[in-house]
Coordinates of C-alpha atoms and ligand atoms in Angstrom, one line a residue:
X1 CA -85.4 96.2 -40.5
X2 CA -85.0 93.0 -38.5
X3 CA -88.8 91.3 -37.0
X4 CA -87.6 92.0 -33.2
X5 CA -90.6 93.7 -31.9
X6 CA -93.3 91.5 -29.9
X7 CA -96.0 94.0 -30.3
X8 CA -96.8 97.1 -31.9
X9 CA -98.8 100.1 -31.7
X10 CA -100.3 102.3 -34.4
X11 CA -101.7 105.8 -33.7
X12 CA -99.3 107.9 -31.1
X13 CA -101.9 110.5 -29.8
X14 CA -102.8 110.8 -26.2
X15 CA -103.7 106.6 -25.9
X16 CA -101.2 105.1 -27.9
X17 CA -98.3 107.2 -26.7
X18 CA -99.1 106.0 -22.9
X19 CA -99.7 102.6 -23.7
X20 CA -96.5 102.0 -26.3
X21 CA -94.8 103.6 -23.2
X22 CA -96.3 101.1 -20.4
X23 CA -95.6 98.1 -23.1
X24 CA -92.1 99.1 -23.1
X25 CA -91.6 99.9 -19.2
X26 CA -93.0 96.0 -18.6
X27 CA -90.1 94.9 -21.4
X28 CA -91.7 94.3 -24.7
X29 CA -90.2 95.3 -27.7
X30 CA -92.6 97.3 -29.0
X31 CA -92.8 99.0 -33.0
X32 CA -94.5 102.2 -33.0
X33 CA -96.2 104.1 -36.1
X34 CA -98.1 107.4 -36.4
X35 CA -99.5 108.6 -39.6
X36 CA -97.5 112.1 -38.9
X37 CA -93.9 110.9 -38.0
X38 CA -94.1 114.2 -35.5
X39 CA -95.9 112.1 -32.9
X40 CA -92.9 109.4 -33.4
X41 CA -90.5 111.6 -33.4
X42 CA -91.8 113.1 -30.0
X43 CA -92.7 109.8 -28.3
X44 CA -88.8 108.8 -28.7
X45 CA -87.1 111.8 -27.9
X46 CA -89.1 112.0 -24.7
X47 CA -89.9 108.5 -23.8
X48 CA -87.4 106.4 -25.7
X49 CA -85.2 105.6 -22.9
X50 CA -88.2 103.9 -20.8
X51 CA -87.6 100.5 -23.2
X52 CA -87.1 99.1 -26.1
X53 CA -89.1 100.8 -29.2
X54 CA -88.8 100.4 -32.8
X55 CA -89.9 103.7 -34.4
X56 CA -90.9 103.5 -38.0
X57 CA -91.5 105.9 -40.6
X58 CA -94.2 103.8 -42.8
X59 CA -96.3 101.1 -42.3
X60 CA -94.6 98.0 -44.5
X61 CA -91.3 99.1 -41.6
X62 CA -93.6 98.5 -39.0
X63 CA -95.2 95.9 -39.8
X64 CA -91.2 94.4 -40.8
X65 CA -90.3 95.0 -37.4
X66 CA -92.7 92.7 -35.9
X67 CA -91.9 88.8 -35.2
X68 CA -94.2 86.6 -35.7
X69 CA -97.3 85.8 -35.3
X70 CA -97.0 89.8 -35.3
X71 CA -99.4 91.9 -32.8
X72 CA -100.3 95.3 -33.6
X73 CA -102.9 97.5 -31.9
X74 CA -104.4 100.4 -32.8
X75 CA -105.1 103.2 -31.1
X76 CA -106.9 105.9 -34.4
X77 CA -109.6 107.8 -34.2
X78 CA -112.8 105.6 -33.8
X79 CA -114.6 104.9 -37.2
X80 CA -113.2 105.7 -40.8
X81 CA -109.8 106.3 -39.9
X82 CA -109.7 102.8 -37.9
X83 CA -111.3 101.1 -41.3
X84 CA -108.4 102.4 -43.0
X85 CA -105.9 101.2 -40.8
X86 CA -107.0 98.2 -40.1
X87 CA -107.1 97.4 -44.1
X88 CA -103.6 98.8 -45.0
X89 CA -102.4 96.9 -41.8
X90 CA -104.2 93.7 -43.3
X91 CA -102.8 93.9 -46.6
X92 CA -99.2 93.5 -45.3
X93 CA -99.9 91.1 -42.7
X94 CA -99.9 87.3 -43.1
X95 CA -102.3 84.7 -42.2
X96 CA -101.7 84.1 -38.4
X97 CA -101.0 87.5 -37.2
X98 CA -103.5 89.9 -34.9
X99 CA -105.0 93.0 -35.3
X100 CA -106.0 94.8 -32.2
X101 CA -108.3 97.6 -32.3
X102 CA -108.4 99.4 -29.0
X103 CA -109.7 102.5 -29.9
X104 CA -113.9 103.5 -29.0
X105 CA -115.3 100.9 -31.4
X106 CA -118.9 100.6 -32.3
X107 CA -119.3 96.6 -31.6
X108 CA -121.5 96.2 -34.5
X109 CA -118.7 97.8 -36.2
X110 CA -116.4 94.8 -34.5
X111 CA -118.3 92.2 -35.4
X112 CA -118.6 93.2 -39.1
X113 CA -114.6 93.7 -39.0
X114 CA -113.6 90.7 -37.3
X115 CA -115.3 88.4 -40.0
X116 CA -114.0 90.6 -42.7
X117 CA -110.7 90.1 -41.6
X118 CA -111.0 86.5 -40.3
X119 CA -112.0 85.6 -44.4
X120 CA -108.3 86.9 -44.8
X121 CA -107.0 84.2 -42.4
X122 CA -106.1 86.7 -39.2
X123 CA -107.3 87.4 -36.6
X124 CA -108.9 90.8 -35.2
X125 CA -109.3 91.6 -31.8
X126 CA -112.0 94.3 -30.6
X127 CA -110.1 95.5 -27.2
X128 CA -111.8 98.0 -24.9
X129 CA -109.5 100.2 -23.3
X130 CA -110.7 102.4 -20.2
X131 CA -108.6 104.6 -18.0
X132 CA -107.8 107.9 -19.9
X133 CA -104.3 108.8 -20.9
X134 CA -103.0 107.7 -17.1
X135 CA -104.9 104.9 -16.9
X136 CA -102.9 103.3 -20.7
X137 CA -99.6 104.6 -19.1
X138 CA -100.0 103.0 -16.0
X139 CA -102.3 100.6 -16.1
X140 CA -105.7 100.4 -17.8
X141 CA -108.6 97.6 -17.2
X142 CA -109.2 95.8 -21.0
X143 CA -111.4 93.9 -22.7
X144 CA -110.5 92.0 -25.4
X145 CA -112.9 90.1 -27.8
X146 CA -111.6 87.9 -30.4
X147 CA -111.0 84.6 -31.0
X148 CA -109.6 82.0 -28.0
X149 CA -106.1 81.4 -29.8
X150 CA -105.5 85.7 -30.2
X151 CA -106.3 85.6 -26.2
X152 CA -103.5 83.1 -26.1
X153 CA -101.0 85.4 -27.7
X154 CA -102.3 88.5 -26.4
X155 CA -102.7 87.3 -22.6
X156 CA -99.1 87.7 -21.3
X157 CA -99.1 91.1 -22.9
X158 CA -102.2 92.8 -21.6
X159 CA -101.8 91.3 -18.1
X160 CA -98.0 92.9 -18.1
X161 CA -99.5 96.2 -18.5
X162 CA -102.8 96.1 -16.9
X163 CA -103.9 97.8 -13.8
X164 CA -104.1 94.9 -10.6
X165 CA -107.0 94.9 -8.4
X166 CA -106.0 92.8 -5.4
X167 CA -103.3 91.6 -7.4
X168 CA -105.6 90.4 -10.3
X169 CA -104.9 91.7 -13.7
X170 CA -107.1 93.8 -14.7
X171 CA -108.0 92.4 -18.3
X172 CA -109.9 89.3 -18.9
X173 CA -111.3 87.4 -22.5
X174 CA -114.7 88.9 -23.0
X175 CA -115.8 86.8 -25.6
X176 CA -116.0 86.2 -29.1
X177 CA -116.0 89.2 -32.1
X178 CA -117.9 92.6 -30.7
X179 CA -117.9 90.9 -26.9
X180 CA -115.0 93.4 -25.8
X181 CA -116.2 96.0 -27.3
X182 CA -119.5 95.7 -26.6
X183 CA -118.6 95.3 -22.5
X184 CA -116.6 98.4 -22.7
X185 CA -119.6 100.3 -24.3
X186 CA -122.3 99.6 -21.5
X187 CA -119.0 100.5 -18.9
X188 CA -118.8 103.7 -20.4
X189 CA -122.6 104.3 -20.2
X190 CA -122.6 103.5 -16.4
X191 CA -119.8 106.0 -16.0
X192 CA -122.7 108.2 -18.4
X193 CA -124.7 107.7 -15.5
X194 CA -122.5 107.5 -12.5
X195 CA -121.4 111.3 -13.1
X196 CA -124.9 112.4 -13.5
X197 CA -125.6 111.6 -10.5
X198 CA -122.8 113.2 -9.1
X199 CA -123.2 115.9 -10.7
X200 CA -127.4 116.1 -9.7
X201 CA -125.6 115.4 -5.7
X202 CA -123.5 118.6 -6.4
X203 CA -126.7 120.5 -7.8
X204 CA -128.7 119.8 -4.9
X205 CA -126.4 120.8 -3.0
X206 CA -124.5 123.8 -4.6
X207 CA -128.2 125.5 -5.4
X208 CA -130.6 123.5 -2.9
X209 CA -128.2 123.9 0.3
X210 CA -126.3 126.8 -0.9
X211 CA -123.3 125.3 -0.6
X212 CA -119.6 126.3 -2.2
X213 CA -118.1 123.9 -4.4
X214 CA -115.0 123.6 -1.9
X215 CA -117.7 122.7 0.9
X216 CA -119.1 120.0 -1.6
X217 CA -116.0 118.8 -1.9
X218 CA -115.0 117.9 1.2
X219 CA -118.7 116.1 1.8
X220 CA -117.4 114.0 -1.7
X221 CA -113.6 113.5 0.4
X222 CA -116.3 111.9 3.1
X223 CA -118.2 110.0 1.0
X224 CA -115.2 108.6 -0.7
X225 CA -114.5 106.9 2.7
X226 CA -117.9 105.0 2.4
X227 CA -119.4 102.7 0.2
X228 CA -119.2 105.0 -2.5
X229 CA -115.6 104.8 -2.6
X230 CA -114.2 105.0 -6.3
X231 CA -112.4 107.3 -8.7
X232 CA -114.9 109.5 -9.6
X233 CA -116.0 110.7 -6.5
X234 CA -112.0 110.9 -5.9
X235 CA -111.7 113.4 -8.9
X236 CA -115.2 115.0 -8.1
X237 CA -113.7 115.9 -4.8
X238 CA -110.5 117.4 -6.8
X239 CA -112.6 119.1 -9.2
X240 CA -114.5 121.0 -6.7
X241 CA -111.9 122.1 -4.8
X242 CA -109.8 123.5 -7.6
X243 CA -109.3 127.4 -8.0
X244 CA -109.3 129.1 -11.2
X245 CA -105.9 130.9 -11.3
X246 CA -107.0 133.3 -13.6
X247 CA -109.8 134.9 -12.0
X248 CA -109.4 133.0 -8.1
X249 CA -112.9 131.7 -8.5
X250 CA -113.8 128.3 -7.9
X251 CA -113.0 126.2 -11.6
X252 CA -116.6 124.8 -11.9
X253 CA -118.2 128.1 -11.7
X254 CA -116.1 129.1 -14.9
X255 CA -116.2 126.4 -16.8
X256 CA -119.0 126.3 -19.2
X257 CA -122.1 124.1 -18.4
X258 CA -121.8 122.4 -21.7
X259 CA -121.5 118.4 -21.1
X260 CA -119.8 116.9 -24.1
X261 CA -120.1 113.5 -25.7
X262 CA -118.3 110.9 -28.3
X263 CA -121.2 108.8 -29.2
X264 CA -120.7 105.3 -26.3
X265 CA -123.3 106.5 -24.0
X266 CA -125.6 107.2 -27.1
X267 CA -124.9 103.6 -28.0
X268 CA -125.2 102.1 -25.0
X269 CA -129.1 103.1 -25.0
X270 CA -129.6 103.0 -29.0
X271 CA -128.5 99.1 -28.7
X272 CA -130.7 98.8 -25.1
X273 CA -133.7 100.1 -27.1
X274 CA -133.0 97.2 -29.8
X275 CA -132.6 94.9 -27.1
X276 CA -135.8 96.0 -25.5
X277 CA -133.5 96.1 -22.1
X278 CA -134.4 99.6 -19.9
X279 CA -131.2 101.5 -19.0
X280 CA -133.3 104.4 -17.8
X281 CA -130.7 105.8 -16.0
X282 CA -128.1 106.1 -18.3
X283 CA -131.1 107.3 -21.1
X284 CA -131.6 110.4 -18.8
X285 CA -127.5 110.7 -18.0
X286 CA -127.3 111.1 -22.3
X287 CA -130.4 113.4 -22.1
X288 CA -129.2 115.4 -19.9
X289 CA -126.1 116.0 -21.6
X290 CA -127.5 116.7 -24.5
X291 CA -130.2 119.3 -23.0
X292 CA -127.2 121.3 -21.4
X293 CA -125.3 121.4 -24.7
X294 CA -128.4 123.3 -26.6
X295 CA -127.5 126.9 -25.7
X296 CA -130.0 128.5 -27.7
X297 CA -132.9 126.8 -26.5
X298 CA -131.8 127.2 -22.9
X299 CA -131.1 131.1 -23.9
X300 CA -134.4 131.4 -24.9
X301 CA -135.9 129.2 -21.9
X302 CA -134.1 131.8 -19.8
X303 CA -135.8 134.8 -21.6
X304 CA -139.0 133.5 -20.6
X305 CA -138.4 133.9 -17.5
X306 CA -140.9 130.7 -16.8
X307 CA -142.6 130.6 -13.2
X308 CA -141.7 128.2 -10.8
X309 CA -139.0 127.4 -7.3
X310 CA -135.6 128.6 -8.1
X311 CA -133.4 126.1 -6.4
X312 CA -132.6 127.9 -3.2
X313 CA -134.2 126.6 0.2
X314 CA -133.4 127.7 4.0
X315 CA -133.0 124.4 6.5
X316 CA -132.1 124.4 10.1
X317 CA -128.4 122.9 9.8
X318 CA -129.5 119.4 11.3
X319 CA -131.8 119.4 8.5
X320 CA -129.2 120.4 6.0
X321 CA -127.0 117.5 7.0
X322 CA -129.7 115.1 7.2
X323 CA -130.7 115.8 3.8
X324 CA -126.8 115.7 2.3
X325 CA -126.6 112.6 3.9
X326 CA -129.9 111.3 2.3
X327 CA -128.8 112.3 -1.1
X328 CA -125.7 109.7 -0.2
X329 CA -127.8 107.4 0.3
X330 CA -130.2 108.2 -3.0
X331 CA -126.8 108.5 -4.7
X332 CA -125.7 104.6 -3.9
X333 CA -129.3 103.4 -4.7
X334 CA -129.2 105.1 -7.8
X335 CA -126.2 103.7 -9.0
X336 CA -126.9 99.8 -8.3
X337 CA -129.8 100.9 -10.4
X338 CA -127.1 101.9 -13.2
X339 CA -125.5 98.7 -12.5
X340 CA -128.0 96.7 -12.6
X341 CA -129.4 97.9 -15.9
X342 CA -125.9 97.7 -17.4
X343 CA -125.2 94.4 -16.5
X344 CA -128.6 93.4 -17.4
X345 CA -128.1 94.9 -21.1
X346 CA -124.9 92.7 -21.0
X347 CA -126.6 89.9 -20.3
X348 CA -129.2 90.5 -23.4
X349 CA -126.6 91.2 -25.4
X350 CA -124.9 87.7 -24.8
X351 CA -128.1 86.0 -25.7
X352 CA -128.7 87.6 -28.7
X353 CA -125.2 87.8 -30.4
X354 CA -124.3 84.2 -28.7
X355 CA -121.3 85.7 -26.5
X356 CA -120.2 83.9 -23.1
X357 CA -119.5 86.5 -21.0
X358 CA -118.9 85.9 -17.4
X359 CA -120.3 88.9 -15.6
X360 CA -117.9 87.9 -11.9
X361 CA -115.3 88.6 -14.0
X362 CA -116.5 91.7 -16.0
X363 CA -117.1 93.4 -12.5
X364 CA -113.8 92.2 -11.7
X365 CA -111.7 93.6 -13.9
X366 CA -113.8 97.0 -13.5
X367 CA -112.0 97.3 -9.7
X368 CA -109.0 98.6 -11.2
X369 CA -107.5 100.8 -13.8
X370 CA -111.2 102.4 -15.5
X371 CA -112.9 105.2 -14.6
X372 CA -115.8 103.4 -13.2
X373 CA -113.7 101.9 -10.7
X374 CA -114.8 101.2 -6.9
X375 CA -114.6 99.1 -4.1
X376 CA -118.3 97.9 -4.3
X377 CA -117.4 96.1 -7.9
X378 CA -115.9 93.3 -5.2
X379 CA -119.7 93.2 -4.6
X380 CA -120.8 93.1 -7.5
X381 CA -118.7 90.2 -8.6
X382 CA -119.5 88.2 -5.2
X383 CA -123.1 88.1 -6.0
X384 CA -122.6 86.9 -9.4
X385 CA -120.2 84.4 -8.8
X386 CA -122.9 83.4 -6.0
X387 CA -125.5 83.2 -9.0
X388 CA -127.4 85.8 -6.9
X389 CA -127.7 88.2 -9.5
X390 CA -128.1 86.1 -12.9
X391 CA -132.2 88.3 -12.9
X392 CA -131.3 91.4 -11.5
X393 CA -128.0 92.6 -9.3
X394 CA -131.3 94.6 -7.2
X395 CA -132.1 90.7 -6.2
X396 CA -128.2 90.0 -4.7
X397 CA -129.1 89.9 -0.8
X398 CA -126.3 92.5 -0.3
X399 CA -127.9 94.6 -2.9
X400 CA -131.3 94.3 -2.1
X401 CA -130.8 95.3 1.6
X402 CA -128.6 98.7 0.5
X403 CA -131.3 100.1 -1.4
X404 CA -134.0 99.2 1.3
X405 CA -132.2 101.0 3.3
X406 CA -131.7 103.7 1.5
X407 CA -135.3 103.9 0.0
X408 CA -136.6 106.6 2.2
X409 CA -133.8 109.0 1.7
X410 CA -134.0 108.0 -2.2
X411 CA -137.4 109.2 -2.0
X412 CA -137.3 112.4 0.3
X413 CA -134.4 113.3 -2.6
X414 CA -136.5 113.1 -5.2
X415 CA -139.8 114.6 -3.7
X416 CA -137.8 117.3 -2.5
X417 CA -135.8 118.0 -5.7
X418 CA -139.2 118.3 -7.5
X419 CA -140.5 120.8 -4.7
X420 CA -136.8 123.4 -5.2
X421 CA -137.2 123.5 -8.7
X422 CA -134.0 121.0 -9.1
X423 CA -133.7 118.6 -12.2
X424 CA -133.1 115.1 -11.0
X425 CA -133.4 113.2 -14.3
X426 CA -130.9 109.6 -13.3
X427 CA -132.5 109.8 -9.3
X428 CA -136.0 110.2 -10.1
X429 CA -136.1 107.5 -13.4
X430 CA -133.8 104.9 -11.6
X431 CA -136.6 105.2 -8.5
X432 CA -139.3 104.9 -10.4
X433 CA -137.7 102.1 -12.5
X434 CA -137.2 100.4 -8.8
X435 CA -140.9 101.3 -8.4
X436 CA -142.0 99.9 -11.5
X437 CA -140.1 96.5 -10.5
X438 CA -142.2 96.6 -7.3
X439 CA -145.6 97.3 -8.8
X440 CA -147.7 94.1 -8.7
X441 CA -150.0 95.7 -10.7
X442 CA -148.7 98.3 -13.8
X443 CA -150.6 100.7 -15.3
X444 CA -149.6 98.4 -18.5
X445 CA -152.7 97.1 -19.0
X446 CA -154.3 100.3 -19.5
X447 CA -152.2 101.1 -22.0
X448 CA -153.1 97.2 -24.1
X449 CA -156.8 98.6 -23.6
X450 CA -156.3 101.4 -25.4
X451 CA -153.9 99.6 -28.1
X452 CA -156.5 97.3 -29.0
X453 CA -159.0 100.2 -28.7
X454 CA -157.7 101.9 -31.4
X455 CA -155.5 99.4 -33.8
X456 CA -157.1 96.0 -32.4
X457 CA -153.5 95.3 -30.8
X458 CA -155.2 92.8 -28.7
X459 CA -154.3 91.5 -25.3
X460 CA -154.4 88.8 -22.6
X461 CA -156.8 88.1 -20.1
X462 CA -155.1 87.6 -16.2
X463 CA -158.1 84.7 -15.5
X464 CA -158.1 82.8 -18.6
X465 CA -155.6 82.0 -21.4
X466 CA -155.5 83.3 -24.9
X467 CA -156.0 86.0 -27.1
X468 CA -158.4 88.2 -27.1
X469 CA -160.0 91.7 -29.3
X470 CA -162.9 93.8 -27.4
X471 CA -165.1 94.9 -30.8
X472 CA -165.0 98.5 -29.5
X473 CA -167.3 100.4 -32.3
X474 CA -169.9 97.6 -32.4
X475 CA -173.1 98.3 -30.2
X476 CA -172.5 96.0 -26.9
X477 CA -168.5 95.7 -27.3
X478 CA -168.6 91.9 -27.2
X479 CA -165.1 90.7 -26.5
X480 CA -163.8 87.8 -29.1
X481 CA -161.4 85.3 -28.7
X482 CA -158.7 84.8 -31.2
Ligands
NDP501 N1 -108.9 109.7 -24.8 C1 -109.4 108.8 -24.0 O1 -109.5 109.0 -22.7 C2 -109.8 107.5 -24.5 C3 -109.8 107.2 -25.8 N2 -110.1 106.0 -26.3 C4 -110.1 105.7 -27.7 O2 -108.7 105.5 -28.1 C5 -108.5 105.9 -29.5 C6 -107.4 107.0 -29.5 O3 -107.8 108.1 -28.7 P1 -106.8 109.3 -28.5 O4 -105.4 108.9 -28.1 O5 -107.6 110.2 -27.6 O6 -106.7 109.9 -30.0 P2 -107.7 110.6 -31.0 O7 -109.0 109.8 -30.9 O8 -107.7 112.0 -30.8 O9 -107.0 110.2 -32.4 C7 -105.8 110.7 -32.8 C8 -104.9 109.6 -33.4 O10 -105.6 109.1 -34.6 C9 -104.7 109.2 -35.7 N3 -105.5 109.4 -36.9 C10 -106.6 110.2 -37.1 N4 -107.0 110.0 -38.4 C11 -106.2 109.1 -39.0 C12 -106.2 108.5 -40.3 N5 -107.1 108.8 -41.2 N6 -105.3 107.6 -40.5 C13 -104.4 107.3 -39.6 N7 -104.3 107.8 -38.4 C14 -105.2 108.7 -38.1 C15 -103.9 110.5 -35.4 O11 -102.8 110.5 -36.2 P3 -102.1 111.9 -36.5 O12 -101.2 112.2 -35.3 O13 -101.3 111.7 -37.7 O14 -103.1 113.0 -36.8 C16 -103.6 110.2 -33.9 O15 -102.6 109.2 -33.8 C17 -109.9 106.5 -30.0 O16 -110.6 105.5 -30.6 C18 -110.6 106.8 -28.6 O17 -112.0 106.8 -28.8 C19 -110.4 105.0 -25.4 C20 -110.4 105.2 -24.1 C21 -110.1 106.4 -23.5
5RP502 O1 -113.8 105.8 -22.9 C1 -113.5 106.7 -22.2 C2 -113.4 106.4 -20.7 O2 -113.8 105.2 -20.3 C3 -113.3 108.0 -22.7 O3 -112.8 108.9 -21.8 C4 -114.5 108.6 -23.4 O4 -114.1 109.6 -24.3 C5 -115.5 109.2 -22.5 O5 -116.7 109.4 -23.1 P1 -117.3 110.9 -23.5 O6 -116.1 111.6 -24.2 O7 -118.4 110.6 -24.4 O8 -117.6 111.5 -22.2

């Protein structure tokens, strides 16, 4: 087999199939490799006249078919199946060549890989991919980790088949190891969070207002045309207004209300909680997916037929539509919230693992090609290449005057979820975490009272400095310094 191929891909499911596919449609020569030949076999009979591909039936022919330095990504299963790739890949490799892994990766998972494979003398890229199956055909938005000479190599490819937001590709070097990877987990948390709060929009709505899901969807078609703009309120809108052609009800009343997950949003906050960084929102958008996948305990919880408001309110009209257009607004607020906390976990991150990520750009190449993306990302990367936003994106002027304008309807959402009998678990946290950011005063210091009450925690004094222990069990409670 002669080394023609620039770049390769292993793993031909739904991913790697669309990207191989979008290589070859922006000319590279690209080796392809699936563990069952099938998938090869199918890619080329359908596909193969898109470009140029180089099917091959083991590993040591793919890996032949590459010039050098050779590039291969993967696209496996995330976890053991990747591990196993990425060492038969290494053993056939030379010093000089790149491994991509573009699958789900756990970062820590990244970093532990990239210096494993770096001790062999080649280079492993940790490359998160977002966009679905559509998104890798026709553009996804990537972020690469690695080393500064793989980006080298690896530049001209990705930007061929990234999506272009404003005519930027959408792919930019993170930074170093478990940096892609890493970026691409606290995306997919935000978009954890972003659809919860569509999806509490559509509750308050569907059982609040009693609206039909069709109606819904043509207020998501209108808010699409705001602020809000962005592709999941696009597909929300779709969603909604699809009909079940098997029964003619609307689709979301058939479909079960059993949110799955594959672990990124459960990282996102296990790896917050390390970094002591609070991602409230996206906490409660995990939560909630987990509460609405236990069927038995929701069963039960139905059989108890529990007191309480069951969702349903009458409203005057005017007061309907002032109340869908104040969840709009608790929506936006509630999602710079989600931002916010994202980008702020990114920002920990890069301290504590010694990355150099440049935020402008990792809200830049969010406009296009993920599922996240929408038009107030331009935002976003304005008031961090403005330094507005190095604290908190809430502190950008732009930012800060949305949600103060939005605060009251925030707030008459919540109140008024609480009063129907609606959960609102990514509204109500992400207000009270904007609360809790406003507080002069917390109720913190009630809490050190009661630490050092019970396990002599101590705390610190707000007129003098030091450290200090009340003697609770001794007669008079002197205070000592320590
Ligand atoms: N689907 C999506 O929207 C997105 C997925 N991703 C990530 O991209 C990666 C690929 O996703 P997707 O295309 O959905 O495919 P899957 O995650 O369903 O994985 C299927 C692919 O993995 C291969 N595979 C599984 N086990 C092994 C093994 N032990 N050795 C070798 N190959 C193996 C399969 O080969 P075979 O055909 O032989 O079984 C097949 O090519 C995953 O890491 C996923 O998390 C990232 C962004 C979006
Ligand atoms: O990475 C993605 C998009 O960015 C994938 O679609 C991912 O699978 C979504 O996560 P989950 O399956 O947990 O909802």
């Amino acid at each position: 087999m002669s080394a023609e191929a620039n770049v390769g891909v292993v793993g031909l499911a739904a991913m790697g199939a669309s990207l191989s596919r979008n290589l070859a449609r922006h000319g590279n020569k690209v080796a392809v490799f699936n563990r069952h030949y099938s998938r090869t076999e199918k890619l080329i009979a359908e596909h193969g006249d898109e470009g140029q591909f180089f099917p091959a039936k083991t590993l040591k022919e793919f890996v032949d078919s590459l010039s050098k330095p050779r590039t291969a990504i993967i696209m496996v299963k995330a976890g053991a199946p990747t591990d196993e790739m990425i060492n038969d890949l290494a053993d056939l490799m030379e010093p000089g060549d790149i491994i991509v892994d573009a699958g789900n990766s756990y970062f820590k998972d990244t970093i532990k890989r990239e210096k494993a494979i770096r001790a062999r003398g080649l280079h492993f890229v940790g490359c998160g991919v977002s966009g679905g199956e559509e998104g890798a055909l026709l553009g996804p938005s990537m972020m690469p980790g690695g080393t500064e000479e793989s980006w080298k190599t690896l530049k001209p490819i990705l930007e061929s088949i990234s999506a272009k937001a404003e005519g930027e590709p959408c792919v930019t070097h993170i930074g170093s190891d478990g940096a892609g990877h890493f970026v691409k987990m606290v995306h997919n948390g935000i978009e954890y969070s972003d659809m919860q709060l569509i999806a509490e929009s559509y509750d308050l709505m569907r059982r609040g207002l009693g609206m039909e899901p069709g109606e819904i969807g043509d207020v998501f078609e209108e808010w699409n045309k705001t602020e809000l703009d962005s592709y999941l309120i696009e597909i929300t809108s779709e969603v909604l207004h699809e009909v079940d052609k098997k029964t003619g009800k609307p689709l979301v009343d058939v479909i079960v209300d059993h949110a799955g997950m594959k672990g990124t949003g459960t990282w996102t906050v296990q790896t917050a909680l390390e970094l002591a960084v609070p991602v409230t929102g996206i906490g409660e958008a995990v939560f909630a997916r987990g509460l609405s996948s236990q069927g038995e305990l929701r069963e039960e919880a139905q059989r108890q037929n529990f007191e309480g408001p069951t969702g349903s309110v009458e409203m005057p009209l005017e007061e309907r539509q002032a109340f869908v257009n104040d969840i709009r607004e608790a929506l936006y607020a509630s999602k710079i919230v989600a931002y916010a906390q994202g980008f702020n976990e990114i920002t920990a991150a890069a301290k504590e693992y010694d990355w150099n990520i440049d935020l402008a750009a990792v809200a830049r190449i969010w406009r296009g090609g993920c599922i996240i993306r929408a038009k107030f990302l331009n935002r976003i990367s304005d008031a961090f290449e403005a330094g507005d936003a190095n604290v908190s994106l809430l502190f950008a002027p732009y930012f800060k005057d949305a949600i103060e304008t939005a605060e009251r309807s925030w707030r008459r959402v919540v109140a008024r979820a609480v009063t129907f009998g609606i959960p609102v678990p990514v509204f109500s946290s992400s207000l009270a975490y904007f609360d809790g950011l406003r507080s002069k005063r917390l109720p913190a210091a009630l809490i050190q009272g009661q630490r050092d009450f019970f396990g002599a925690h101590t705390y610190q004094r707000v007129d003098e400095p030091g450290t200090f222990h009340t003697l609770w069990a001794e007669p008079g409670r002197k205070e000592i310094t320590l």
